[in-house]
CSV table of C-alpha atoms and ligand atoms in Angstrom, one decimal:
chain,number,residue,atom,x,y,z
A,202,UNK,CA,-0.6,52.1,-59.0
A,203,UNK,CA,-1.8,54.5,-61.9
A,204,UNK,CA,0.2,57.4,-63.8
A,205,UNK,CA,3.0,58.2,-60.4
A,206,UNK,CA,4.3,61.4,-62.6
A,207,UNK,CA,2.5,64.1,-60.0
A,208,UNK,CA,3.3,61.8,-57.1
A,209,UNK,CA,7.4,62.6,-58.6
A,210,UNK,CA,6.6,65.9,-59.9
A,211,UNK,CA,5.6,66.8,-55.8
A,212,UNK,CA,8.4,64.7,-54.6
A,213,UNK,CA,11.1,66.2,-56.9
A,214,UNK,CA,9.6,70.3,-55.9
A,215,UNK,CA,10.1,69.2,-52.3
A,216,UNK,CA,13.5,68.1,-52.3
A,217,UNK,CA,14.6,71.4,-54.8
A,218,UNK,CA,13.1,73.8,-52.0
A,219,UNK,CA,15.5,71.7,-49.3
A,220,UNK,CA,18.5,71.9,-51.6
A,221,UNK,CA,18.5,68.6,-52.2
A,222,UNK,CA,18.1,68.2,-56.2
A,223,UNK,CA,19.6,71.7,-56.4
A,224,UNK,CA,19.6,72.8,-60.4
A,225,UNK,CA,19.4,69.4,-62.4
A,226,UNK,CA,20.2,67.2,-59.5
A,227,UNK,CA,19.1,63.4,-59.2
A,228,UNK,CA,16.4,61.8,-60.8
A,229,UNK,CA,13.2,60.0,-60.0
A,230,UNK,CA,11.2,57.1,-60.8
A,231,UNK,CA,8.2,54.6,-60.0
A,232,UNK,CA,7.1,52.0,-62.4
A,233,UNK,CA,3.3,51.6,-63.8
A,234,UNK,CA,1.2,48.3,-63.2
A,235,UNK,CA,2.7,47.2,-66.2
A,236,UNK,CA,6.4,47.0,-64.4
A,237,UNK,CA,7.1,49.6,-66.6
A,238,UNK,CA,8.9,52.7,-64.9
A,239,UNK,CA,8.7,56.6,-65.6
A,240,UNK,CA,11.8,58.3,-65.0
A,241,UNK,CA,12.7,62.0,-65.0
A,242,UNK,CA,14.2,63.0,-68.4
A,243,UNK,CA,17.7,64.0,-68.5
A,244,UNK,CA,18.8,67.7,-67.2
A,245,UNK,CA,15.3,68.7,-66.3
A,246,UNK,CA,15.3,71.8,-63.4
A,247,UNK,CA,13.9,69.8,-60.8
A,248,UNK,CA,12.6,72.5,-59.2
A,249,UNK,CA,9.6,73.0,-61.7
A,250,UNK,CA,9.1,69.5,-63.7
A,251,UNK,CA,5.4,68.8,-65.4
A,252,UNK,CA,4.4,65.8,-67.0
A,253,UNK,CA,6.3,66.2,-70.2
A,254,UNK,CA,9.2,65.8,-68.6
A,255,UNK,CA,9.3,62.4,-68.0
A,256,UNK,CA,10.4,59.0,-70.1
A,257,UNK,CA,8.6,55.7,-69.7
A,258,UNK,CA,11.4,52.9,-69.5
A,259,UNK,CA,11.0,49.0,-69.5
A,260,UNK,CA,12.9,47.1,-67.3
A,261,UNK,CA,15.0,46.5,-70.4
A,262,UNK,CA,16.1,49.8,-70.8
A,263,UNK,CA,14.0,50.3,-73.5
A,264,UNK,CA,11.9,53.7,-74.0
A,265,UNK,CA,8.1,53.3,-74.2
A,266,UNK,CA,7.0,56.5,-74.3
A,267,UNK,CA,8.2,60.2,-74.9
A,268,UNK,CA,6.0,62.6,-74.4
A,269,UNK,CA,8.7,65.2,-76.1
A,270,UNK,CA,11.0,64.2,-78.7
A,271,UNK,CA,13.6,66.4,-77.1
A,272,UNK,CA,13.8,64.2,-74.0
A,273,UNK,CA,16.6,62.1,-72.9
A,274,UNK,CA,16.0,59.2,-70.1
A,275,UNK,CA,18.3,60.0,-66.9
A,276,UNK,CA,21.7,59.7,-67.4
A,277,UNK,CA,21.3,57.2,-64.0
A,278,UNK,CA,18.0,55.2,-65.6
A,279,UNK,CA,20.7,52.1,-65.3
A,280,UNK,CA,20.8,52.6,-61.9
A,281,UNK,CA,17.1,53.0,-61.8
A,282,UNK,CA,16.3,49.4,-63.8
A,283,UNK,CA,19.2,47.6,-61.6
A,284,UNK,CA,17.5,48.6,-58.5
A,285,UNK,CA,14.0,46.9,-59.9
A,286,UNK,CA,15.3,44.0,-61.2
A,287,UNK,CA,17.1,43.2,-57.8
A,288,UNK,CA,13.9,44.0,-55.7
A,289,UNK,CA,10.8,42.8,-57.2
A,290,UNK,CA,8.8,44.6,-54.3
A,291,UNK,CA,10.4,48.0,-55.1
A,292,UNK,CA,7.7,50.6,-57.3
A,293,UNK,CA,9.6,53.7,-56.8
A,294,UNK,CA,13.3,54.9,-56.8
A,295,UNK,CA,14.6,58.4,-55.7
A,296,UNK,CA,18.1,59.7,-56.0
A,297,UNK,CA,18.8,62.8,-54.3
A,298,UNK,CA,22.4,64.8,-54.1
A,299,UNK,CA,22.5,66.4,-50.4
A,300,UNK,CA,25.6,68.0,-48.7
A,301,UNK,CA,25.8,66.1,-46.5
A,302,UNK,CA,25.7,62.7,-48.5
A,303,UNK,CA,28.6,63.7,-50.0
A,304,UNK,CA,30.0,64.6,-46.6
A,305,UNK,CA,29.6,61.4,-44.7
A,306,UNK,CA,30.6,59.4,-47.7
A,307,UNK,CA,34.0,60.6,-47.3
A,308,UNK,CA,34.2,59.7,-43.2
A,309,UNK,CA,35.2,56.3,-44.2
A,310,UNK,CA,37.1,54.7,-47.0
A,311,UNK,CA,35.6,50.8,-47.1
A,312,UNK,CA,32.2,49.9,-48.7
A,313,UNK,CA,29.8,50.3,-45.9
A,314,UNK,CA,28.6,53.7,-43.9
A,315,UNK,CA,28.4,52.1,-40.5
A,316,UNK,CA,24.6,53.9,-38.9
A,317,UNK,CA,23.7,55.7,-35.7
A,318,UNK,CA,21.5,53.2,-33.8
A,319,UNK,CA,19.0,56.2,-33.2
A,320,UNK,CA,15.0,55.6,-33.5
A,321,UNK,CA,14.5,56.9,-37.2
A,322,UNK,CA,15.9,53.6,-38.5
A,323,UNK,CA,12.7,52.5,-38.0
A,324,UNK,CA,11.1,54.4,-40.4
A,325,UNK,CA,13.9,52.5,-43.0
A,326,UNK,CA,12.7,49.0,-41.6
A,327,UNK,CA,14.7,48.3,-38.4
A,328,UNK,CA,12.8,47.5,-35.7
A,329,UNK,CA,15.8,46.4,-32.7
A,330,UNK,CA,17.4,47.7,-29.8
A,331,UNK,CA,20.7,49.3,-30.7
A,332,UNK,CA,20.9,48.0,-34.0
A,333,UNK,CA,24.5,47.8,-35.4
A,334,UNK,CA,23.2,48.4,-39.3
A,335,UNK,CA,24.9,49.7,-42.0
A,336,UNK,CA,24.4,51.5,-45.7
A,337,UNK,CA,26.4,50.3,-48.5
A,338,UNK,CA,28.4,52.8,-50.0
A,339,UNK,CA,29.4,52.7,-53.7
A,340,UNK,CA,32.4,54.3,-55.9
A,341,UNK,CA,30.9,56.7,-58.4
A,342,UNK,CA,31.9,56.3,-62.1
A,343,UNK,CA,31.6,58.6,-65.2
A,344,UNK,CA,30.6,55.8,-67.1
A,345,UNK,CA,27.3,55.3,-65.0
A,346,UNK,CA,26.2,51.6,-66.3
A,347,UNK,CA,29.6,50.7,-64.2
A,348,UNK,CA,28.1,52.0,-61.1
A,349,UNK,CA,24.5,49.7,-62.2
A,350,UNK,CA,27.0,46.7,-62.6
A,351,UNK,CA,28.5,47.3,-59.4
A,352,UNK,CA,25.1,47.8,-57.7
A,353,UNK,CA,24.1,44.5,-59.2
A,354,UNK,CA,27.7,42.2,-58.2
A,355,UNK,CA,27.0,43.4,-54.7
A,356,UNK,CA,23.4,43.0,-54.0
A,357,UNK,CA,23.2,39.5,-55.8
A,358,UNK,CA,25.1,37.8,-53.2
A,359,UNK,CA,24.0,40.3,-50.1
A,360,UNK,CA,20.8,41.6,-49.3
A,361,UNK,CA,21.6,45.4,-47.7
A,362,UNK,CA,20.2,46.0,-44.7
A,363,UNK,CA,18.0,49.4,-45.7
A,364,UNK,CA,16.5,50.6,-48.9
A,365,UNK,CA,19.0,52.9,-49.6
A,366,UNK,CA,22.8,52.8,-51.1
A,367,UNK,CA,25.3,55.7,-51.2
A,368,UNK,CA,27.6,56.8,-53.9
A,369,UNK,CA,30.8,58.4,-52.9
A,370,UNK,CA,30.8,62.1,-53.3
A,371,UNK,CA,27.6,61.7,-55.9
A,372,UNK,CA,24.1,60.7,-53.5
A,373,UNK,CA,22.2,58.7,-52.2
A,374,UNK,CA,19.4,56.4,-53.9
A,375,UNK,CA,16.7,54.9,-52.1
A,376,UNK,CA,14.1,52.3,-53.2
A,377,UNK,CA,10.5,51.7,-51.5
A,378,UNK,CA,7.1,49.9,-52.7
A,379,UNK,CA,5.3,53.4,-53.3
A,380,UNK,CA,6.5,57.0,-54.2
A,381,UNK,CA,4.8,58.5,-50.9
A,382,UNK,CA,7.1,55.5,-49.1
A,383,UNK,CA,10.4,56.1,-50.7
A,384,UNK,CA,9.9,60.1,-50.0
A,385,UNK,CA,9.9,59.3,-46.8
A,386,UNK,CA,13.1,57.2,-47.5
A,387,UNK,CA,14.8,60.0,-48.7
A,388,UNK,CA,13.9,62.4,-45.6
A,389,UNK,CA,15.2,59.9,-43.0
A,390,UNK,CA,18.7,58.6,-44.9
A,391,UNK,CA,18.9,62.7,-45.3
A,392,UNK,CA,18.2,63.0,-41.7
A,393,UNK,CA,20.7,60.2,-40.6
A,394,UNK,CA,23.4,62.1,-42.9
A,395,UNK,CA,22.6,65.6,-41.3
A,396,UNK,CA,22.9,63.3,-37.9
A,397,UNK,CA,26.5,61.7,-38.4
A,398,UNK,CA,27.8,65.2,-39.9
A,399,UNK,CA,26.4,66.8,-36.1
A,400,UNK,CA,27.8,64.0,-34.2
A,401,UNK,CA,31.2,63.9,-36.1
A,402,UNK,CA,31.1,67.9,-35.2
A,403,UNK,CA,29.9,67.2,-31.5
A,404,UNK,CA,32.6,64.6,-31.3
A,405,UNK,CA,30.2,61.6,-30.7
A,406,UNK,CA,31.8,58.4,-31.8
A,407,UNK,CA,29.4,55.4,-33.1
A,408,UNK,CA,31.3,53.1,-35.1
A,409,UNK,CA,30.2,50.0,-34.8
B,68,MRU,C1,23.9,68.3,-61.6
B,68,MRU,S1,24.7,67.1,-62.6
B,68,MRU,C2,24.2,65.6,-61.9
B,68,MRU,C3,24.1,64.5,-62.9
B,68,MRU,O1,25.4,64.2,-63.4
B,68,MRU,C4,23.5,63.2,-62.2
B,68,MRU,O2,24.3,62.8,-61.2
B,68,MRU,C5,22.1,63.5,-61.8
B,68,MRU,O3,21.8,63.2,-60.7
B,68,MRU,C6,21.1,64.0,-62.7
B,68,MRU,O4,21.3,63.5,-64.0
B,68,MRU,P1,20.0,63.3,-65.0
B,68,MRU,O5,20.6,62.8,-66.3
B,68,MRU,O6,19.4,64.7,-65.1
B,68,MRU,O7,19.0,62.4,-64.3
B,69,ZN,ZN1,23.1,61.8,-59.5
């Protein structure tokens, strides 16, 4: 994979004009051959990013290259490098801030978002009849590098069962071995949210 900064730049205009990085919201990477990642900078209006406005990271943390001195990496880049240390096969990371994220987050008070068995989970990697899967769900910190720790605890001893975790009242963040992959990611977790908030409404119970 070469330069991904037009593949995040299209990504990141896509998911302003559905509301879904609304002003500065969420951030975006996917790492270069050399497992080095480019991440949006911090408080960039995602609606109308160029190539500028990026930082490259190593999976260290440290910065590479800045193509503007002003820029700051993500405020979330923690949560960024935690996610490709933990899954080698991962070259892209997307973290979006929908309504309805936040919504669903708050239908249930343990760690895990229990999911509809309807036929978009395929498109996150389950392939069974009536699957009884879940998303983990995370508390959301000020101090962000708590969240990373958290993400790490978790997923070192459990391997979740899609490419996508939730933080409570913050997002989701999805993971994927391409940027055109985890876009798709982020339409069908956003589409499973928009799903639970209609059934909740509709008075369709699912838990599992
Ligand atoms: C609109 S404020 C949202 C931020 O606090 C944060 O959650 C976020 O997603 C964007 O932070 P950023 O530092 O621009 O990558
Ligand atoms: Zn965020």
């Amino acid at each position: 994979m070469n330069d991904p900064r037009q593949a995040l730049i299209h990504a990141s205009r896509q998911f302003y004009q559905l509301g879904w990085m609304a002003g500065t919201a969420g951030n975006l990477s996917a790492k270069m051959p050399d497992n080095s990642f480019w991440i949006t900078a911090s408080g960039k209006q995602k609606g109308k990013l160029v190539v500028e406005d990026f930082v490259r990271i190593s999976l260290t943390g440290e910065v590479l290259e800045n193509p503007s001195p002003q820029n700051k990496p993500s405020a979330e880049t923690s949560i960024h490098q935690a996610i490709y240390s933990l899954f080698p096969e991962a070259n892209a990371c997307y973290h979006v801030h929908s309504v309805e994220a936040k919504l669903v987050s708050n239908f249930i008070d343990h760690e895990q978002l229990p999911l509809p068995p309807i036929e978009m989970l395929k498109g996150l990697g389950i392939w069974e009849e009536n699957p009884k899967v879940y998303m983990p769900v995370f508390e959301n910190y000020l101090e962000v590098p708590r969240i990373a720790e958290n993400i790490i605890q978790r997923f070192k001893n459990t391997t979740p069962d899609v490419p996508a975790l939730l933080i409570r009242n913050h997002g989701v963040t999805v993971w994927a071995a391409s940027p055109e992959a985890a876009e798709n990611h982020v339409e069908l977790a956003e589409y499973i949210f928009r799903y639970i908030v209609a059934a909740r409404q509709a008075g369709l119970n699912f838990q599992h």
